[in-house]
Tab-separated table of C-alpha atoms in Angstrom:
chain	number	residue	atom	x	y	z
A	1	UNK	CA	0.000	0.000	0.000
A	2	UNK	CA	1.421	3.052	-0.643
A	3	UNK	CA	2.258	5.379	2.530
A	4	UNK	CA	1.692	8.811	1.667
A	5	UNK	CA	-1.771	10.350	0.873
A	6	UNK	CA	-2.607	13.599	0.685
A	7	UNK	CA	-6.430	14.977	0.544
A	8	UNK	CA	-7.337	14.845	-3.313
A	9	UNK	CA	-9.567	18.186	-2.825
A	10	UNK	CA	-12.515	16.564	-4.053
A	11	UNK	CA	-14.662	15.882	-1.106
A	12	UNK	CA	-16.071	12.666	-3.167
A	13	UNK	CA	-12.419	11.036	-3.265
A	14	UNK	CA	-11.061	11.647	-0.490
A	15	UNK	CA	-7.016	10.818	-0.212
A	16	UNK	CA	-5.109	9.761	-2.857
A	17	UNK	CA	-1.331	8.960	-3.571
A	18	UNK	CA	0.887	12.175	-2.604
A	19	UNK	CA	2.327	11.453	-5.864
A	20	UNK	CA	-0.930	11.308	-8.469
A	21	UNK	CA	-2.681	14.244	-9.686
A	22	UNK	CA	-6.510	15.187	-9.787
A	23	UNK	CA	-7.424	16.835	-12.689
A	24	UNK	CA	-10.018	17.007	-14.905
A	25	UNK	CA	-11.023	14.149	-17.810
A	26	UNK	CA	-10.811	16.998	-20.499
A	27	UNK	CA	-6.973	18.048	-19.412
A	28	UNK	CA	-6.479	14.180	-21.168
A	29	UNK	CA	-8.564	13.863	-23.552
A	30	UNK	CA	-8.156	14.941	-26.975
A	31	UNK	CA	-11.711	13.861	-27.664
A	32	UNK	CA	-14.713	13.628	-25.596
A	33	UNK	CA	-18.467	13.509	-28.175
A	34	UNK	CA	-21.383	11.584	-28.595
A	35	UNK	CA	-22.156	9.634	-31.598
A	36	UNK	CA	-24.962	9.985	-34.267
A	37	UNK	CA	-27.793	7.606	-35.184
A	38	UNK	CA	-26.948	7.083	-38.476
A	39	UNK	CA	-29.426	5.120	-41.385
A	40	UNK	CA	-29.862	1.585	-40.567
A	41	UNK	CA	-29.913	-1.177	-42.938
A	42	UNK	CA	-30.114	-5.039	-42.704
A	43	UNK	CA	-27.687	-5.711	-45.549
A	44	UNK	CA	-25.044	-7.079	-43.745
A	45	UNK	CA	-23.019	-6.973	-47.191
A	46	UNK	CA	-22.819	-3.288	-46.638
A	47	UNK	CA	-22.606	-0.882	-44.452
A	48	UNK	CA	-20.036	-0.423	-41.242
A	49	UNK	CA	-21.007	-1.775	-38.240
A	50	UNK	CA	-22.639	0.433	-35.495
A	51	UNK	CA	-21.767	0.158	-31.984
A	52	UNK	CA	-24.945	1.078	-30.072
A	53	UNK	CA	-25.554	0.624	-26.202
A	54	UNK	CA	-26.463	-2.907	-26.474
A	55	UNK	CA	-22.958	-3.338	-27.205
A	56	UNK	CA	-22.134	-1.891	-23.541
A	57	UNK	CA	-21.970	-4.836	-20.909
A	58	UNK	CA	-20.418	-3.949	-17.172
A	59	UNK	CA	-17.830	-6.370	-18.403
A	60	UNK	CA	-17.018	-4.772	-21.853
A	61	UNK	CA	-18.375	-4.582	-25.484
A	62	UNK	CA	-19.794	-7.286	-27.032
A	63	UNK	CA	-20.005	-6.794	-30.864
A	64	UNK	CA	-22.677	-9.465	-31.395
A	65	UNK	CA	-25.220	-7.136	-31.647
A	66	UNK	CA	-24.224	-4.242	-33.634
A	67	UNK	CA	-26.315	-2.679	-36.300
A	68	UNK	CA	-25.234	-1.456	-40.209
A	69	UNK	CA	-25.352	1.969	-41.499
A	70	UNK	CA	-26.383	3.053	-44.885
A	71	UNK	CA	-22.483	3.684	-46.234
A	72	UNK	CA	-24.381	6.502	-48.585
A	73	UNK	CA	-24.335	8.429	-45.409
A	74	UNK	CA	-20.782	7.732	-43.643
A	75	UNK	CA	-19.067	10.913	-44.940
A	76	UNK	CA	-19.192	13.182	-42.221
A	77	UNK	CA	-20.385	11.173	-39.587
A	78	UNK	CA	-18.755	11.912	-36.559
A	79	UNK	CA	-18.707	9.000	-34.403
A	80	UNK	CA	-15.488	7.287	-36.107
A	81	UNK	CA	-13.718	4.928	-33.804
A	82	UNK	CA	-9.938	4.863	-33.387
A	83	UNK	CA	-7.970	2.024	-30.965
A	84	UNK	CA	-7.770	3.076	-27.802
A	85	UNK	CA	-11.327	4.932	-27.627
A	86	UNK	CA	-12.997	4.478	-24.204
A	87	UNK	CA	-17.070	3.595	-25.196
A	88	UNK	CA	-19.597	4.707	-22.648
A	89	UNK	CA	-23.481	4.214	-22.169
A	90	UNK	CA	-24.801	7.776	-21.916
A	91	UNK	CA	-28.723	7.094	-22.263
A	92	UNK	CA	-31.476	5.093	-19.898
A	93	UNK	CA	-31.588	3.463	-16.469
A	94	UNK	CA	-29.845	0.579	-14.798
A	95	UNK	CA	-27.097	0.660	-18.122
A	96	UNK	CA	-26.140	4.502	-18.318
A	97	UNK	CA	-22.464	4.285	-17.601
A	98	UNK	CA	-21.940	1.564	-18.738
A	99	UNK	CA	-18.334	1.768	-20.440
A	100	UNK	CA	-16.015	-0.521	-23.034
A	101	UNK	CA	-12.742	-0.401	-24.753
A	102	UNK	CA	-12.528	-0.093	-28.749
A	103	UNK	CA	-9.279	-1.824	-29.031
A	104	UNK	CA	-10.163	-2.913	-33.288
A	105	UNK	CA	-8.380	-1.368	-36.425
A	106	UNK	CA	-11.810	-1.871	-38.698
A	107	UNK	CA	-13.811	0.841	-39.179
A	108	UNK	CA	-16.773	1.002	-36.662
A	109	UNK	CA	-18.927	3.656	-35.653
A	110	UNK	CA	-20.864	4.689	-32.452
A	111	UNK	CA	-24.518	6.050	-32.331
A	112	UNK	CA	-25.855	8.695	-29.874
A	113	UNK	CA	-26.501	6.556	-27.273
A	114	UNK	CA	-22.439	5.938	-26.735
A	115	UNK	CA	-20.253	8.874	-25.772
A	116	UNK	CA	-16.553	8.128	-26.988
A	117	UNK	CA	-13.560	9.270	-24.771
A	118	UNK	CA	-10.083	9.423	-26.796
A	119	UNK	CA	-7.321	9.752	-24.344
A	120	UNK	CA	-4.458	11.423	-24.531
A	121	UNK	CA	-0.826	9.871	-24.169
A	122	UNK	CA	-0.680	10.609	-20.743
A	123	UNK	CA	-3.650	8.111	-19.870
A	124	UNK	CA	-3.790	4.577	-20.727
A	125	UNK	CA	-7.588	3.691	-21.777
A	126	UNK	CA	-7.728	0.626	-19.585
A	127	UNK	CA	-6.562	2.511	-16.635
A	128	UNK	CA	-9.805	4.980	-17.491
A	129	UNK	CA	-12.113	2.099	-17.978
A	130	UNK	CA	-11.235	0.539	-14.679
A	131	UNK	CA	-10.816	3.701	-13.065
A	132	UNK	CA	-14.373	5.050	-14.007
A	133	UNK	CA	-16.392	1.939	-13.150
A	134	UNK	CA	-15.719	2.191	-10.054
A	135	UNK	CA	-18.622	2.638	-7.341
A	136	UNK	CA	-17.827	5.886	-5.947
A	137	UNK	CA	-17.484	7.205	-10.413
A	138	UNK	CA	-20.478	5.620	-10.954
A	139	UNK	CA	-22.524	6.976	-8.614
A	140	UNK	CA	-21.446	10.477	-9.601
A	141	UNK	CA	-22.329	10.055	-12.891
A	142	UNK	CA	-25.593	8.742	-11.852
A	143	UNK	CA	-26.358	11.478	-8.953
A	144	UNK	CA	-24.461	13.995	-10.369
A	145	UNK	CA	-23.976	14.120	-14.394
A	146	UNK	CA	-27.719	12.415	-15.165
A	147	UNK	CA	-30.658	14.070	-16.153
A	148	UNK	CA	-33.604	14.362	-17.640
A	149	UNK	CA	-37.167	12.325	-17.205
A	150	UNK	CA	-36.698	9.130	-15.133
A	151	UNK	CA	-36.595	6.426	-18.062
A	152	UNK	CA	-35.014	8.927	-20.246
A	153	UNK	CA	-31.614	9.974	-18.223
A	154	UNK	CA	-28.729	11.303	-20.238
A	155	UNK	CA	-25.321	11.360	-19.120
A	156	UNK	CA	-24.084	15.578	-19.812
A	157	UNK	CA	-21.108	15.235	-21.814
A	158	UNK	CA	-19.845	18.726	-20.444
A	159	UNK	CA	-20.317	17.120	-16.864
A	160	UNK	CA	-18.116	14.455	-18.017
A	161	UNK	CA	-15.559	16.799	-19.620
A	162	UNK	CA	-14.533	17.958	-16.037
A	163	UNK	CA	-15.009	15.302	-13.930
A	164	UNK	CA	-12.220	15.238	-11.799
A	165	UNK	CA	-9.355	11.865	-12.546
A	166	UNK	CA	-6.994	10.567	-10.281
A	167	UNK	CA	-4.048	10.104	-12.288
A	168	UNK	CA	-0.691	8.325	-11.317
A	169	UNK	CA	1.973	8.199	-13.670
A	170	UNK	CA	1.443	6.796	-16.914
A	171	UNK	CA	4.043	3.762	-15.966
A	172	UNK	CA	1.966	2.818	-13.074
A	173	UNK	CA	-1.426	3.263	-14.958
A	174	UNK	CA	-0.368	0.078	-17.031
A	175	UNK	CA	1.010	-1.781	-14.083
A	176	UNK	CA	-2.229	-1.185	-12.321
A	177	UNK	CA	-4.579	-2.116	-15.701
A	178	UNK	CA	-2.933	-5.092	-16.445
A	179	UNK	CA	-2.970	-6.321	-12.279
A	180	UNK	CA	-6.810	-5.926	-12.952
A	181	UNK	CA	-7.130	-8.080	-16.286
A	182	UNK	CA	-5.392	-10.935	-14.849
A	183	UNK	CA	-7.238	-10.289	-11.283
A	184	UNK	CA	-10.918	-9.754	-12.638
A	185	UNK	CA	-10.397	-12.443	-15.347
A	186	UNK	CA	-9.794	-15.023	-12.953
A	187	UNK	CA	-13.330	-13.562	-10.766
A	188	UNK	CA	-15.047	-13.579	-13.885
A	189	UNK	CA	-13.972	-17.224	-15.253
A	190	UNK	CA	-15.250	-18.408	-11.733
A	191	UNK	CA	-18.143	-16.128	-11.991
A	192	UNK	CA	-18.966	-17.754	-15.366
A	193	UNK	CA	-18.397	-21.330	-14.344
A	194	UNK	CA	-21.110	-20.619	-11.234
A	195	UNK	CA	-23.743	-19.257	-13.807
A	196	UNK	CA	-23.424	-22.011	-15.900
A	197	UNK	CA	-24.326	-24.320	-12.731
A	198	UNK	CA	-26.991	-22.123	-11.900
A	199	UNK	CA	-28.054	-22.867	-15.499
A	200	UNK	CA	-27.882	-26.448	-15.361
A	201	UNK	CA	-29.677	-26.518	-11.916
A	202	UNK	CA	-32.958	-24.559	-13.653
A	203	UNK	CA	-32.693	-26.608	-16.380
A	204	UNK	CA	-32.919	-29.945	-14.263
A	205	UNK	CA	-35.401	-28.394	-12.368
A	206	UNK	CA	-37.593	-27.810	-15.399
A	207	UNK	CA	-36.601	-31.598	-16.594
A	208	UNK	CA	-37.942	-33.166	-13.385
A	209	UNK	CA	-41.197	-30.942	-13.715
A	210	UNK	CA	-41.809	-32.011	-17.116
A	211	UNK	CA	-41.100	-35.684	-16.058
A	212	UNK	CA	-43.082	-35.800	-13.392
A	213	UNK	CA	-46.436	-34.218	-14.228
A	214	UNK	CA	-46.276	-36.095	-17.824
A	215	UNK	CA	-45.000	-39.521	-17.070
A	216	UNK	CA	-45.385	-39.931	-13.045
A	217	UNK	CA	-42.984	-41.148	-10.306
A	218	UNK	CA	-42.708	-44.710	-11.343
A	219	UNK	CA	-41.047	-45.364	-14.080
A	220	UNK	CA	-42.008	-49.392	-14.688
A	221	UNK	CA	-45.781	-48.319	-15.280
A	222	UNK	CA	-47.095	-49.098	-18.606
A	223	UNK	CA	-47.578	-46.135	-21.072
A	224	UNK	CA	-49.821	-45.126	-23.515
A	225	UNK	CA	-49.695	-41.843	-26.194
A	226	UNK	CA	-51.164	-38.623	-24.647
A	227	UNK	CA	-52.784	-37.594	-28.458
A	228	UNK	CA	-50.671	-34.173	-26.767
A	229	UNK	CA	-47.166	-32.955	-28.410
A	230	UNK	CA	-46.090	-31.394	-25.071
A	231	UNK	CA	-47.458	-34.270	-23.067
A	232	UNK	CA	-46.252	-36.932	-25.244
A	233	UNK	CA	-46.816	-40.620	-23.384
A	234	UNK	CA	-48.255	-40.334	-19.983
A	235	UNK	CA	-48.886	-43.271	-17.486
A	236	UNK	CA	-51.480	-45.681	-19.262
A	237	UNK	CA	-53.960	-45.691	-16.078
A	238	UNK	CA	-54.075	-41.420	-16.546
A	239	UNK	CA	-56.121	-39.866	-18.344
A	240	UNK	CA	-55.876	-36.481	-20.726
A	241	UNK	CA	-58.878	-34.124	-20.260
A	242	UNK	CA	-59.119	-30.334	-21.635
A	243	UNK	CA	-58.934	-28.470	-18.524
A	244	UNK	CA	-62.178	-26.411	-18.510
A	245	UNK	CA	-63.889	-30.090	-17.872
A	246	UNK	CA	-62.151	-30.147	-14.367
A	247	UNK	CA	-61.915	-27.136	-13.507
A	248	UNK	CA	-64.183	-23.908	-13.672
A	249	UNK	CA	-63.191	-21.528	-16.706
A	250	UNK	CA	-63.300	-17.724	-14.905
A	251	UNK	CA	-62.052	-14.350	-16.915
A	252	UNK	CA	-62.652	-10.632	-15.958
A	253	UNK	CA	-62.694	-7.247	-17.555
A	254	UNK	CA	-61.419	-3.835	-15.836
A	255	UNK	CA	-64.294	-1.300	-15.018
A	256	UNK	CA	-64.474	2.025	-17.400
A	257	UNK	CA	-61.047	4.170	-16.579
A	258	UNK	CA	-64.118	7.021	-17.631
A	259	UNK	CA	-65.795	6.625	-14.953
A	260	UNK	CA	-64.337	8.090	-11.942
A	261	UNK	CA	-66.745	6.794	-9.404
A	262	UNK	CA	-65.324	3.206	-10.009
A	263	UNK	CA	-61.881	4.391	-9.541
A	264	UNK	CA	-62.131	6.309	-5.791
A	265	UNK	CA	-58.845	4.874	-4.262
A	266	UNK	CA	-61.024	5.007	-0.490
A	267	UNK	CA	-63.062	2.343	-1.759
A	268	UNK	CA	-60.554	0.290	-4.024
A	269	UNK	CA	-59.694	-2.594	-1.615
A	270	UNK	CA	-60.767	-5.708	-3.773
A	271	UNK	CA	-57.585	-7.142	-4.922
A	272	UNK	CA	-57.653	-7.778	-8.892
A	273	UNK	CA	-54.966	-9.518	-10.715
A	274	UNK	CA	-53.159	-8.162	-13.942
A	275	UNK	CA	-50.357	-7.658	-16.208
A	276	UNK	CA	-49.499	-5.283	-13.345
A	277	UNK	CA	-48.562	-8.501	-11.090
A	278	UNK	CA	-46.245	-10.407	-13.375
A	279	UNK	CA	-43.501	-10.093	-11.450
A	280	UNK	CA	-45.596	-11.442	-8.667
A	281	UNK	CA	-45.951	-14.457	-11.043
A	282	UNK	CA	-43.453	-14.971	-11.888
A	283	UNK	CA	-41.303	-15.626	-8.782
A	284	UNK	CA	-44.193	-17.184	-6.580
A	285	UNK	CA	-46.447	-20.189	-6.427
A	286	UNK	CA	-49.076	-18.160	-4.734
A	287	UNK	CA	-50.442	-14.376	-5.095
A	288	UNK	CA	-51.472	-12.887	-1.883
A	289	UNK	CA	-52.121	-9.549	-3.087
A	290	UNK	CA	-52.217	-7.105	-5.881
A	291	UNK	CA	-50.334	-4.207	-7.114
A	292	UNK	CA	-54.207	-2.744	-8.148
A	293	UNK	CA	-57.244	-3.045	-6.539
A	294	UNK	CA	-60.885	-2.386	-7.851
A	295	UNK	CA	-64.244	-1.534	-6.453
A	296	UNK	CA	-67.266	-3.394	-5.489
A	297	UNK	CA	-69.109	-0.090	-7.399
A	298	UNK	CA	-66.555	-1.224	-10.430
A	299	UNK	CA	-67.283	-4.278	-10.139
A	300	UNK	CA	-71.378	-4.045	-9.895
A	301	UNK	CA	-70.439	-2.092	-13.168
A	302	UNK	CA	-68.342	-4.121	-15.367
A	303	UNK	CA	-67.860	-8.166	-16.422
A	304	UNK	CA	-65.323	-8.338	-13.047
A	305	UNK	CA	-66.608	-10.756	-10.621
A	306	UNK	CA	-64.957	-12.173	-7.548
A	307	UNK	CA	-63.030	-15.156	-7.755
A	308	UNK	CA	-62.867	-17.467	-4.402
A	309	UNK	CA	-58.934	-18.536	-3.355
A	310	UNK	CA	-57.730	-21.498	-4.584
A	311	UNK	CA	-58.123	-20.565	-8.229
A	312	UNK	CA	-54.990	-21.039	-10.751
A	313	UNK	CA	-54.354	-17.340	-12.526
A	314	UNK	CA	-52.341	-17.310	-15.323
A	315	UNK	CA	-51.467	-14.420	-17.714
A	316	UNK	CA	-52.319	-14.875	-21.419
A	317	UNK	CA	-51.413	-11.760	-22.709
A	318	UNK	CA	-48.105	-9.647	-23.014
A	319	UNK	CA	-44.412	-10.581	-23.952
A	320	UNK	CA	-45.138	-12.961	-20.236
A	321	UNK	CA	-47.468	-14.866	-21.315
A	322	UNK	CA	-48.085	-17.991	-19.738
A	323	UNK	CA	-46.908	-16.779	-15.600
A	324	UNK	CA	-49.114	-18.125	-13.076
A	325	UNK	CA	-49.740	-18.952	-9.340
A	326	UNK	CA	-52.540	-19.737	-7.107
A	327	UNK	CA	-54.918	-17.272	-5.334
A	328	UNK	CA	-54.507	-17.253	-1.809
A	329	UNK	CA	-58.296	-14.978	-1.212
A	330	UNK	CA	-61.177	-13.987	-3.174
A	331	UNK	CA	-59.916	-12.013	-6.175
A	332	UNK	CA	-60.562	-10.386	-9.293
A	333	UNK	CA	-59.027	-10.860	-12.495
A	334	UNK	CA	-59.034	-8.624	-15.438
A	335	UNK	CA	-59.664	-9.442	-19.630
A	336	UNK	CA	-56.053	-10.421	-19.649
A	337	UNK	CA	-55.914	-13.183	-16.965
A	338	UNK	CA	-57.459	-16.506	-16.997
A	339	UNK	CA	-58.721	-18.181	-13.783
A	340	UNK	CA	-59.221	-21.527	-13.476
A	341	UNK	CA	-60.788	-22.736	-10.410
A	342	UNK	CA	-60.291	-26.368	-9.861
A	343	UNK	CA	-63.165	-29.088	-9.062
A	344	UNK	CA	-63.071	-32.083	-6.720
A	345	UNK	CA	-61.005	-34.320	-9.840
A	346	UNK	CA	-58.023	-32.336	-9.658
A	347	UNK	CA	-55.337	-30.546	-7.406
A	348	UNK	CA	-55.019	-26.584	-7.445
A	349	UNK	CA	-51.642	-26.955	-7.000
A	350	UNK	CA	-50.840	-30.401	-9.545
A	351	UNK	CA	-52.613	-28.175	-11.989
A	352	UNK	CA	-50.457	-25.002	-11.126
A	353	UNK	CA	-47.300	-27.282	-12.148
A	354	UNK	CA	-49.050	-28.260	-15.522
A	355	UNK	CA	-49.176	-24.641	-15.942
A	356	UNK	CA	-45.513	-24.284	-15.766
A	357	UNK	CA	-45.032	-27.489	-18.005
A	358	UNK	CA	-46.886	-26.468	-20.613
A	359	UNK	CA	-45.341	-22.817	-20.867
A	360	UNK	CA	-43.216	-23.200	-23.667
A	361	UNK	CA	-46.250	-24.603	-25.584
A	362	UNK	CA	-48.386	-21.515	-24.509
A	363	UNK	CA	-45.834	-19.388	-26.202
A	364	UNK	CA	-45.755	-21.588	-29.130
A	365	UNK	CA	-49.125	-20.485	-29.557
A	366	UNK	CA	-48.008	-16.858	-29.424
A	367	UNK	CA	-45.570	-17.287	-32.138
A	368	UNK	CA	-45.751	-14.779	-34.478
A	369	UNK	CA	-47.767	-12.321	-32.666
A	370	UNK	CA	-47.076	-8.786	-33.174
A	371	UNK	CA	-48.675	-8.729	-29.268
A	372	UNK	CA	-48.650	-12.007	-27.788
A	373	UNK	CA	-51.799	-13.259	-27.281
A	374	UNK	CA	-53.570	-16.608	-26.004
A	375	UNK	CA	-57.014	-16.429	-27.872
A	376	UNK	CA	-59.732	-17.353	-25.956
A	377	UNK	CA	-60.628	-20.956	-28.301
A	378	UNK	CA	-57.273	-22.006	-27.688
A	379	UNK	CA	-57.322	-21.306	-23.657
A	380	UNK	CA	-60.880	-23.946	-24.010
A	381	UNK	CA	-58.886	-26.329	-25.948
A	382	UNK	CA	-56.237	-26.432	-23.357
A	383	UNK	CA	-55.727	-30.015	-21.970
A	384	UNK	CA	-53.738	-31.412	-18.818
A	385	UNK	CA	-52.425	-35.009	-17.785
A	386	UNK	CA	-55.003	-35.917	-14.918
A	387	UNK	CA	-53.889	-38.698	-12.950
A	388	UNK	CA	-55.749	-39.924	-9.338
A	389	UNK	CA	-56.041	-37.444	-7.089
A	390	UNK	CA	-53.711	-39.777	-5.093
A	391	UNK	CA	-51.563	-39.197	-7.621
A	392	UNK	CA	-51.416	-35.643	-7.954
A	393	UNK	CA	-50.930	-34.971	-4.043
A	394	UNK	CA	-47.612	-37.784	-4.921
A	395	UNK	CA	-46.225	-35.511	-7.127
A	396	UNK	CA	-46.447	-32.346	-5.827
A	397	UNK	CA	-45.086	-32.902	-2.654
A	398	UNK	CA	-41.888	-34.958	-4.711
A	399	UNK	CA	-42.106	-31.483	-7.153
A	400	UNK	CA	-41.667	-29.182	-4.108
A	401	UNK	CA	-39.492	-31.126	-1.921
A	402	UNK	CA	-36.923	-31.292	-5.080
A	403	UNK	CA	-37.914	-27.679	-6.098
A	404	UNK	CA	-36.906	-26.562	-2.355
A	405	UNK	CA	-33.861	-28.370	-2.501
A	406	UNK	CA	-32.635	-26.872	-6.156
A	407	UNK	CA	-33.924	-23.304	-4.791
A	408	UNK	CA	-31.452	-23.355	-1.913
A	409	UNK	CA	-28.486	-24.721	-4.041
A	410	UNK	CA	-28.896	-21.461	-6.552
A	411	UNK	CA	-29.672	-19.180	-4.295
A	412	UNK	CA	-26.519	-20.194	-1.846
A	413	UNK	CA	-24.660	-19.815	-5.506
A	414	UNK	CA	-26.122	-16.422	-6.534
A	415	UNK	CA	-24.897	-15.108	-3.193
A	416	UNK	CA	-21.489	-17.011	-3.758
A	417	UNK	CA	-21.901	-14.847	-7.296
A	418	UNK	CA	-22.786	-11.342	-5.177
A	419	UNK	CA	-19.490	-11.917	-3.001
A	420	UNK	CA	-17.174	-12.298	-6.106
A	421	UNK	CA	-18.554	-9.251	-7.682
A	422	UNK	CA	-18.250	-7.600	-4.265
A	423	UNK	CA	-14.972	-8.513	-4.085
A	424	UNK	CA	-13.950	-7.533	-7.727
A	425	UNK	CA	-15.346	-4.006	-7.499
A	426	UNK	CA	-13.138	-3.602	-3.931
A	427	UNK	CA	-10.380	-5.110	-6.208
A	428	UNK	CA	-10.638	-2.883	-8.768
A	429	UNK	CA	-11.889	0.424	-6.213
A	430	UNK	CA	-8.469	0.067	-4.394
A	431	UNK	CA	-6.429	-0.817	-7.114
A	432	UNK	CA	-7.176	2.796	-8.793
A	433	UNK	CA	-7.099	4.797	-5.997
A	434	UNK	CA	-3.474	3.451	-4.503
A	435	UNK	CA	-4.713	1.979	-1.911
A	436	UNK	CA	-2.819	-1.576	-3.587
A	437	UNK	CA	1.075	-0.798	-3.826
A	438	UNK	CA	0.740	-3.033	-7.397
A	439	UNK	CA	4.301	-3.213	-8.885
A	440	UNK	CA	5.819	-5.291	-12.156
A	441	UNK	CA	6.035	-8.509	-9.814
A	442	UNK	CA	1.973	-8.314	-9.304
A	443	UNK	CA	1.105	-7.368	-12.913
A	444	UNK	CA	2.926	-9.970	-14.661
């Protein structure tokens, strides 16, 4: 660690190095400019490619997804990149700031979205891109050089221009950046390897929910064709029945946004289910309550009815189609969630797991849908595996004990994920700021 600090004279960074500067990012930068939406085209014969902010990763630029411009339109166009060019997100929430390293001799151009930094000689890009990307950077240019309307933030380039750099000497800048690409490439192999277990885990999960709600938990019992693609052979004593035979078919409707007497919040205390509550969906087995509510007066005045707990909601409309959990008190629903409330032949919460079986055939049906949409005849001709009810309490218990069990091995992964990227943000925070005395032994 280095011993002498002095106070930087930015409240913000506190101490730094007695022997590294603080000066502003225009002081060295020969180049600091947004680029400009150019013509797109889908000729991939033509064109340059277009480095837009879905380029911009936290770990870099990946070029996978880069547009073409019109070449009739390249002369002049002022978002040229050059080697050594730092790239950063300068539009929208959760990616502004965002930040890469052009480090290609083709020719490549940035849009508006990406603000390009050329250093000068005295700063080594990588340095910059580590530097910047830092926490206590990152939340400046988020508190400090954003603006505008909340899903329309824009990073101000002349904010940028003078944010203050801390600077060491241009030898120790490269000792420093290349310390961090060995460093976080290690965190980020591990990293890589843990999401790809994470991976595997949901997709044996999903395997032994298919298996079990299609073919049973004993796998010497004789088998028989379902007449079902997504089914395909189920158990030969089980039988395949459309589901609005066992269970009650229930929809809604959302009373008049006109009329403000169905609307007074005072009296809005029925909870009603819709695309509001994916998320709720989503990442639960039941729904407790609502991110709306509606009133009896809206629903005395509309198709809404109440629903009693127990029933199976799913969503058929919206790029989420086919998220769905159980109802855990009376309810309403609106036009774009089905209810289906389950008689004495079948299990709310077997019938809640054929829900998630059968959701990459719901989007099947979807296909092709400028707005994803489950029409109403194909919801009636939807059909589930229906074993005895015997049955059914078997396999959900086997479903959730296994669930539980895969649940705790990702999540004890995701936080094992958290504390590397914890770790690799410290790494990188005292790297830059000299708080790691990194010579040519810890680079190499």
């Amino acid at each position: 660690m280095n011993s002498s600090f002095n106070y930087s004279g930015v409240h913000w960074l506190g101490e730094v190095p007695s022997n590294w500067s603080v000066i502003a990012l225009k002081r060295y930068a020969s180049y600091i400019s947004r680029g400009r939406s150019p013509d797109y085209t889908d000729d991939k014969e033509k064109g340059i490619p277009i480095i837009n902010q879905a380029c911009i990763y936290w770990d870099g630029l990946r070029l996978g997804n880069i547009k073409l411009q019109n070449p009739d339109v390249v002369n002049g166009y002022g978002g040229k990149l050059y080697p050594g060019d730092l790239l950063i997100n300068s539009t929208g929430t959760g990616t502004l700031g965002r930040m890469g390293v052009f480090n290609l001799d083709d020719e490549y151009l940035a849009d508006s979205h990406v603000t390009i930094v050329r250093p000068t000689k005295e700063i080594y890009t990588q340095y910059l891109y580590y530097l910047l990307q830092t926490n206590v950077y990152q939340g400046y240019i988020y508190s400090v050089l954003a603006s505008g309307a909340t899903n329309q933030i824009e990073l101000s380039r002349e904010g940028l221009s003078n944010i203050p750099i801390i600077v060491p000497p241009r030898e120790q800048q490269e000792l420093i950046a290349a310390f961090l690409d060995r460093k976080t490439a290690a965190i980020d192999t591990l990293i890589a390897k843990k999401q790809r277990l994470i991976q595997l885990l949901e997709e044996k999960r999903t395997a032994l929910l298919n298996q079990a709600v299609t073919k049973g938990l004993n796998p010497n019992v004789p088998m028989k064709d379902s007449g079902i693609p997504w089914m395909g052979e189920i158990p030969e004593h089980w039988s395949v029945k459309r589901l609005k035979f066992v269970c009650k078919l229930e929809t809604g409707h959302t009373p008049s946004k006109s009329e403000p007497t169905y609307w007074i919040p005072e009296e809005c205390n029925i909870p009603w289910v819709s695309l509001n509550d994916t998320k709720t969906l989503e990442a639960n087995d039941f729904i407790e309550d609502t991110k709306l509510k509606i009133s009896q007066i809206g629903i005395a005045n509309s198709s809404a009815y109440l629903i009693n707990a127990g029933a199976v909601v799913f969503n058929r409309d919206g790029a989420r189609v086919g998220l769905c959990a159980i109802t855990t008190k009376t309810m309403a629903v609106s036009q774009h969630i089905i209810a289906w409330v389950c008689q004495s032949e079948v299990n709310n919460y077997f019938i809640l797991h054929v829900m998630y079986a059968m959701k990459s055939d719901l989007r099947r049906l979807t296909a092709g849908s400028t707005i994803p949409t489950i029409g109403m005849d194909d919801v009636k001709s939807m059909a589930s595996p229906i074993p005895p009810l015997h049955e059914q309490h078997e396999i959900v218990n086997y479903l959730i004990q296994n669930r539980n069990k895969i649940e705790r091995i990702i999540s004890q992964i995701k936080q094992q994920i958290k504390k590397l990227q914890e770790y690799r943000y410290s790494l990188i925070t005292a790297a830059v700021t000299g708080q790691l005395d990194i010579g040519e032994e810890d680079a190499a």
